[in-house]
Coordinates of C-alpha atoms and ligand atoms in Angstrom, one line a residue:
X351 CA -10.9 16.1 22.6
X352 CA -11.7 15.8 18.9
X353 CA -11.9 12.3 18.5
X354 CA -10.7 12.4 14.3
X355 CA -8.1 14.7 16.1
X356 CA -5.0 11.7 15.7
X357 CA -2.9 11.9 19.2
X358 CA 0.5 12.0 16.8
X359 CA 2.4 9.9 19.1
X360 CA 4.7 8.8 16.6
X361 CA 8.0 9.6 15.7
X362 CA 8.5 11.9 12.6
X363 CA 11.0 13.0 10.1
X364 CA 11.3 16.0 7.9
X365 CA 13.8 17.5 5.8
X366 CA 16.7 15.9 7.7
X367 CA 15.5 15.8 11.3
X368 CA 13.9 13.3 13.5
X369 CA 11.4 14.9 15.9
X370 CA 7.9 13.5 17.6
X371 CA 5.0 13.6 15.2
X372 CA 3.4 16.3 17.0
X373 CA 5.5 18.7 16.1
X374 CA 6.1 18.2 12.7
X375 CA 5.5 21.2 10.9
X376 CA 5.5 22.4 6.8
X377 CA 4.2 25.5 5.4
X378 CA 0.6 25.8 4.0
X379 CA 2.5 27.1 0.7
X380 CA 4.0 23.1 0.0
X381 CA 2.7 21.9 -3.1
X382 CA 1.9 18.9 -1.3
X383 CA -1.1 20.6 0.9
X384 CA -1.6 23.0 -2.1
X385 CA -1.7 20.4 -5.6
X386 CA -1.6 17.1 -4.4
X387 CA 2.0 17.5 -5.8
X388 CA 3.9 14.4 -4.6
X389 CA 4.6 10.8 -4.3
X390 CA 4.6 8.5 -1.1
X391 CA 5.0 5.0 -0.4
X392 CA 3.8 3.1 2.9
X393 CA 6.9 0.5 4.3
X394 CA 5.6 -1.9 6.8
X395 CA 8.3 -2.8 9.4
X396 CA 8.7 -5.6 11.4
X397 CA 10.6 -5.8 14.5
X398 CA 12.3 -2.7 13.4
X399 CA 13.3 -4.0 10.1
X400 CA 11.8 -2.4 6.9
X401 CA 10.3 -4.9 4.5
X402 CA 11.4 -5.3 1.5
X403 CA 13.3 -1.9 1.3
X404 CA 14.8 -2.1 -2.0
X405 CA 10.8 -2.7 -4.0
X406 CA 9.9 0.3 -2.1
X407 CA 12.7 1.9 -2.9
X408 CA 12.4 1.3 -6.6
X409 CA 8.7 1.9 -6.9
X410 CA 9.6 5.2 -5.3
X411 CA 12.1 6.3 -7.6
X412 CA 9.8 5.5 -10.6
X413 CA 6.9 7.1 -9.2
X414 CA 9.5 10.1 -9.0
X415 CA 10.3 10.0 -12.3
X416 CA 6.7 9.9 -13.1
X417 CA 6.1 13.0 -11.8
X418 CA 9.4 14.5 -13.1
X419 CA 10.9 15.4 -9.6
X420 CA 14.7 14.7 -9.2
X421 CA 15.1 12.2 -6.0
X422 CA 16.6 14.0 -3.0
X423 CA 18.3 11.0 -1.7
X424 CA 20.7 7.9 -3.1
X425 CA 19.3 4.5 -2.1
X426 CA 21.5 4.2 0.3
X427 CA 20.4 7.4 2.2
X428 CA 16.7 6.6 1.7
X429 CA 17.7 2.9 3.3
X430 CA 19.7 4.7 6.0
X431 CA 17.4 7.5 7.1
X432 CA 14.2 4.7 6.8
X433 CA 16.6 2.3 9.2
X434 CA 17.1 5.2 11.3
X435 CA 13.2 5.9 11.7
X436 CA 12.3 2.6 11.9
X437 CA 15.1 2.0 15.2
X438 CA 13.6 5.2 17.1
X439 CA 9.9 4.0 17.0
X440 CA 9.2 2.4 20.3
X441 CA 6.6 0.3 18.1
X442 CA 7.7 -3.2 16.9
X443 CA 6.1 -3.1 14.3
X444 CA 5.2 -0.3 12.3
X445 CA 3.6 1.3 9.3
X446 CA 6.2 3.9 7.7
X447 CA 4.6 6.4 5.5
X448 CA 7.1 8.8 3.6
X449 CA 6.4 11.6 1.1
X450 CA 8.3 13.6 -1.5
X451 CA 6.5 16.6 -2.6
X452 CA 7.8 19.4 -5.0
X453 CA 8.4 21.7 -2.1
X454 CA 7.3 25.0 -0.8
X455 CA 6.6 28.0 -3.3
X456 CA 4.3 30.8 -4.5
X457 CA 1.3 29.0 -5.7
X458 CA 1.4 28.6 -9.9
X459 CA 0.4 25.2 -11.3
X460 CA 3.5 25.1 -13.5
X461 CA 7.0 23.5 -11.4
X462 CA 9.0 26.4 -9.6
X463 CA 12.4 26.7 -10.7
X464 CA 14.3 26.8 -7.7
X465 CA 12.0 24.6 -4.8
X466 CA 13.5 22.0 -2.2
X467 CA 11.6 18.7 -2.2
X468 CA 9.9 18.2 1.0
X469 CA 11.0 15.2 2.6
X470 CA 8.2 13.6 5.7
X471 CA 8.0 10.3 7.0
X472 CA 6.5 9.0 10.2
X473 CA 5.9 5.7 11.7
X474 CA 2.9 4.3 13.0
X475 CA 2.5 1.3 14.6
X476 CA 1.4 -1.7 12.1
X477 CA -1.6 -3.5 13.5
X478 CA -2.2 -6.6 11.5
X479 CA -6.1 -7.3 10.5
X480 CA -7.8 -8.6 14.1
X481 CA -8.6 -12.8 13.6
X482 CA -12.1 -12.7 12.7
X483 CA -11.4 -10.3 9.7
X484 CA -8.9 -13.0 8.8
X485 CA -11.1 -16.2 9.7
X486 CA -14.2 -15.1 8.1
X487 CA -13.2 -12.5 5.5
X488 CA -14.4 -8.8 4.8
X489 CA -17.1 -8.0 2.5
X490 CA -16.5 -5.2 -0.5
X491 CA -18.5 -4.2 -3.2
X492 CA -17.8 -3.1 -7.2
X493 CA -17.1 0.2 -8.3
X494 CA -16.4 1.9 -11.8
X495 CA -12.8 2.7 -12.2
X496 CA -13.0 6.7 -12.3
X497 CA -9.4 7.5 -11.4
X498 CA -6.6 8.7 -13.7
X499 CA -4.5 6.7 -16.2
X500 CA -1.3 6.5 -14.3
X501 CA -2.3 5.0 -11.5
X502 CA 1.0 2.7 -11.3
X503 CA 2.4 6.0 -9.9
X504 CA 2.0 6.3 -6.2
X505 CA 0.9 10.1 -5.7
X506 CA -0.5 11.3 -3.1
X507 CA -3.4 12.8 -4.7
X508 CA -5.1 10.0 -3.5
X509 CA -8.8 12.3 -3.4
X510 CA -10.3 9.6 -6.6
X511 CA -9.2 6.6 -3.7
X512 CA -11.0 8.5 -0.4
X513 CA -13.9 8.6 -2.5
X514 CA -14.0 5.3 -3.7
X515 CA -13.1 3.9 -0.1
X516 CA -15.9 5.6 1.0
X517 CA -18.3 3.7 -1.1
X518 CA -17.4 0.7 0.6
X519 CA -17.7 2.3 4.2
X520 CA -20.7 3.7 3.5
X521 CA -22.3 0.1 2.4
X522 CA -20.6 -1.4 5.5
X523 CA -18.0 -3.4 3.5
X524 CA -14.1 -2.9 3.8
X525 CA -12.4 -2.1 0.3
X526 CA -14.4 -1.4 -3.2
X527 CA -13.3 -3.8 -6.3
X528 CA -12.5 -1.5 -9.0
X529 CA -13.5 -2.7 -12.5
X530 CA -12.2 -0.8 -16.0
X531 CA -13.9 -1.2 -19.4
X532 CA -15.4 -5.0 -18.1
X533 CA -11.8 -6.1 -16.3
X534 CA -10.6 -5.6 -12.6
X535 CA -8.2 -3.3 -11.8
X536 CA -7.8 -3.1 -7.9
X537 CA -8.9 -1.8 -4.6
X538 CA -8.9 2.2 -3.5
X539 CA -5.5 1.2 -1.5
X540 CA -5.1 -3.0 -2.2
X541 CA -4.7 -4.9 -4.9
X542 CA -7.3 -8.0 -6.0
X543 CA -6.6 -11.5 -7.3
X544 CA -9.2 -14.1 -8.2
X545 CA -9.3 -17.9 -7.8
X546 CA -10.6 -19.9 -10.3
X547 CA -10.7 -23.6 -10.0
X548 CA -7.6 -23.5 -7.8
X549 CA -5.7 -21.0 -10.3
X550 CA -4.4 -17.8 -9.0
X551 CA -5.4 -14.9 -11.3
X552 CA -3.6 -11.5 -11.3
X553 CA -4.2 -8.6 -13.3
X554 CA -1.4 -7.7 -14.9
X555 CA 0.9 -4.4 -13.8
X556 CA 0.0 -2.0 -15.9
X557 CA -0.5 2.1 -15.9
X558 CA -4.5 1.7 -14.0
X559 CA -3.1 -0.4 -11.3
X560 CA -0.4 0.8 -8.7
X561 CA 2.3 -2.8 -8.6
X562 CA 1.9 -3.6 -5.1
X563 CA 4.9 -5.2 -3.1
X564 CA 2.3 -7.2 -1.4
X565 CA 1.5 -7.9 -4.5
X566 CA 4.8 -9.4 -5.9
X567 CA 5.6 -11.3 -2.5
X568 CA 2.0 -13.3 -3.1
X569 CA 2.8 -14.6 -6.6
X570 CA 6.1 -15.5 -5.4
X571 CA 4.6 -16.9 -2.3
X572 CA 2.2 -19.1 -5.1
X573 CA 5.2 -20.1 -6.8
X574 CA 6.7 -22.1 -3.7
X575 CA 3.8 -22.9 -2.5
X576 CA 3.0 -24.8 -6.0
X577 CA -0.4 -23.1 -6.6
X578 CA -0.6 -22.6 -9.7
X579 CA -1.0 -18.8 -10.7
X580 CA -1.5 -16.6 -14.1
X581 CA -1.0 -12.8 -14.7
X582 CA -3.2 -11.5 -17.1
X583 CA -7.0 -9.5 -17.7
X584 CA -9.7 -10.6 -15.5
X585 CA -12.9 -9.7 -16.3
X586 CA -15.8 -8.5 -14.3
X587 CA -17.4 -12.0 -15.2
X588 CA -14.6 -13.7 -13.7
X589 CA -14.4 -11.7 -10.8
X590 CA -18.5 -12.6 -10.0
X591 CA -18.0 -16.3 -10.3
X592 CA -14.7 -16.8 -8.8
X593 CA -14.5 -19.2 -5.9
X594 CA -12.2 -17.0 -4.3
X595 CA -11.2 -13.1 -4.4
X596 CA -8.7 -11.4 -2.2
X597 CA -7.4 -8.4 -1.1
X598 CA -3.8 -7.5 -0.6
X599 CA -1.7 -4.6 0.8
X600 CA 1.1 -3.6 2.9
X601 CA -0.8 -2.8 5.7
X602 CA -3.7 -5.5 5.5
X603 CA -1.8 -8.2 4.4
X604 CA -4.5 -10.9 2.8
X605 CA -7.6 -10.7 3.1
X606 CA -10.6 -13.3 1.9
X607 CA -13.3 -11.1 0.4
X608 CA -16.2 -12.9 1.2
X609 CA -19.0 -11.0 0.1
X610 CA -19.3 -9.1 -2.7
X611 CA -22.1 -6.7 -3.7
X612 CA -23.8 -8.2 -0.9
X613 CA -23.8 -11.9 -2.5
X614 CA -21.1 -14.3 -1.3
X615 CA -17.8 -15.2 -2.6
X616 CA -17.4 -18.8 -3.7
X617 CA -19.5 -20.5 -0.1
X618 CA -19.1 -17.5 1.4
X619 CA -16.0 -18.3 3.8
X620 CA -12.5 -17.8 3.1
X621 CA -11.2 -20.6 0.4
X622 CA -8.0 -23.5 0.7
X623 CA -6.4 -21.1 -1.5
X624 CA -5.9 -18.2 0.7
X625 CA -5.8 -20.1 3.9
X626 CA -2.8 -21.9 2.2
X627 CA -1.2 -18.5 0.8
X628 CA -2.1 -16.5 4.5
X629 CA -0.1 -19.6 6.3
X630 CA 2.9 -19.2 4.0
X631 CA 2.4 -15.1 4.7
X632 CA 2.8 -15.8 8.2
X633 CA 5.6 -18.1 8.2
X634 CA 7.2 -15.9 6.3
X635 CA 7.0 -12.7 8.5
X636 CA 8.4 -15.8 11.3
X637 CA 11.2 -16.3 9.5
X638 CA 12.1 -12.9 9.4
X639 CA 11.4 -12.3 13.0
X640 CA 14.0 -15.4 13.9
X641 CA 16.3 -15.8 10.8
X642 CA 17.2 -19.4 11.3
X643 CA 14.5 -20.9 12.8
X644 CA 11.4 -22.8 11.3
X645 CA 7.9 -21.4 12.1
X646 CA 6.7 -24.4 13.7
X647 CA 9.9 -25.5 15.8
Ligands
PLP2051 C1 -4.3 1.8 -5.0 C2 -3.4 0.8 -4.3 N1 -3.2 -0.4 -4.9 C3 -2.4 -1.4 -4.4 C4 -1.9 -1.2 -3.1 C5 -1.0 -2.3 -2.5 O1 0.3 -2.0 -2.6 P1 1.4 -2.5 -1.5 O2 1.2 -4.0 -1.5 O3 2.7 -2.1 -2.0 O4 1.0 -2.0 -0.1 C6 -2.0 0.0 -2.5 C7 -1.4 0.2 -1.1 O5 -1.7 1.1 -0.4 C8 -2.8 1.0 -3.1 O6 -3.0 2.2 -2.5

């Protein structure tokens, strides 16, 4: 068997039923498959609970509006079919992808009048970064920024990001550090922060960065944590003589980059700064595991 040929053992929704990912089905004419013509958003799970739902849900809608497609569900039936997807995995834990595309229609760059939204999710299951990834960090290397000027929308015309990714892969390393006009933007599919003599630096959200949820729950993770932590430009300078640079993401979590271009970050090995942020990650994810109970009881 083709080994890039996935085994689709998940479980799959589209256009109002559930079925097993395997035989989940949509016409070569969807604009998706045709234009790139969609949005998507990536919810991890854990133990069959969606992660913070309602920032997913909201990043959705305004990556909708971005592309001027009317939403084909409420909140509250996004939340209900995502809960219903999320129970009929047999995976704990899972990574739930979901797109919205502009539907199936005769092939003409300009919208069609009268097309249904296509509606597919599936879940996967979510398979944190293995321990040595976290213990001794991943190495990534710099990249121009050549993608479009919106990307705070979430589209899956992600072919600027598969090139970019594969930059990295091809030099070994795990994600490319995307830098704009001398500032950092992000990673083909994270977002970066910077440490700077023990100060958090973020870029801030703006149209050439996507706003990460991962994003929001590790300056709000800094806050309670009392490291101290800025939003605002950070140039390429700053990025080359941090102490420490990270990666974040739905999917991956934190990561330390330790190596960068092929020189090391800070000494190398992943800082007190993320090793204090990844422990407060962690405990968090406990806590909403076993509501009520402290991580180290
Ligand atoms: C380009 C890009 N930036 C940032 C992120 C991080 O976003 P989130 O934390 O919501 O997963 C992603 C996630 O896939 C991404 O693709």
């Amino acid at each position: 068997m083709d080994a890039n040929v996935p085994t689709e053992q998940g479980v799959a929704y589209i256009n109002g039923e559930f079925m097993p990912l395997a035989q989940a089905r949509v016409s070569v004419l969807d604009r998706g498959f045709i234009f790139g013509d969609g949005v998507y958003e990536v919810i991890p799970v854990y133990s069959h609970q969606p992660f913070r739902l309602e920032g997913h849900l909201q990043r959705l809608e305004r990556s909708l509006e971005g592309i001027r497609l009317v939403n084909p569900h409420t909140r509250g039936e996004w939340a209900e079919l995502i809960g219903e997807l999320a129970r009929r995995s047999p995976d704990e834990d899972q990574s739930l992808y979901l797109q919205v595309t502009r539907g199936v229609a005769k092939r003409d760059h300009a919208f069609p009048k009268d097309a249904k939204p296509t509606v597919f999710m599936m879940t996967n299951p979510l398979v944190p970064p293995d321990a040595r990834m976290v213990s001794e960090g991943v190495s990534a290397v710099s990249a121009p920024d050549n993608r479009w000027l919106r990307c705070d929308l979430k589209t899956i015309a992600l072919l600027p990001n598969v090139l970019l990714r594969q930059l990295a892969v091809d030099a070994g390393a795990a994600e490319v550090v995307l830098l704009r006009d001398g500032s950092l933007t992000e990673g083909s599919a994270s977002n970066i922060f910077v440490v700077k003599d023990g100060v958090l630096l973020a870029p801030p959200k703006s149209n050439p960065i996507l706003a990460g949820i991962t994003y929001d729950v590790i300056l709000e993770l800094a806050q309670a944590g009392k490291i101290a932590s800025e939003i605002r430009t950070v140039s390429e300078a700053e990025v080359r003589s941090a102490d420490e640079v990270w990666l974040t993401s739905s999917t991956r979590e934190i990561l330390a980059i330790t190596k960068l271009d092929g020189k090391p970050v800070g000494d190398g090995r992943p800082g007190p700064v993320f090793k204090h942020i990844y422990a407060l990650f962690q405990e968090m994810k406990h806590a909403l595991r076993h509501p009520g109970k402290a991580a180290h009881a």
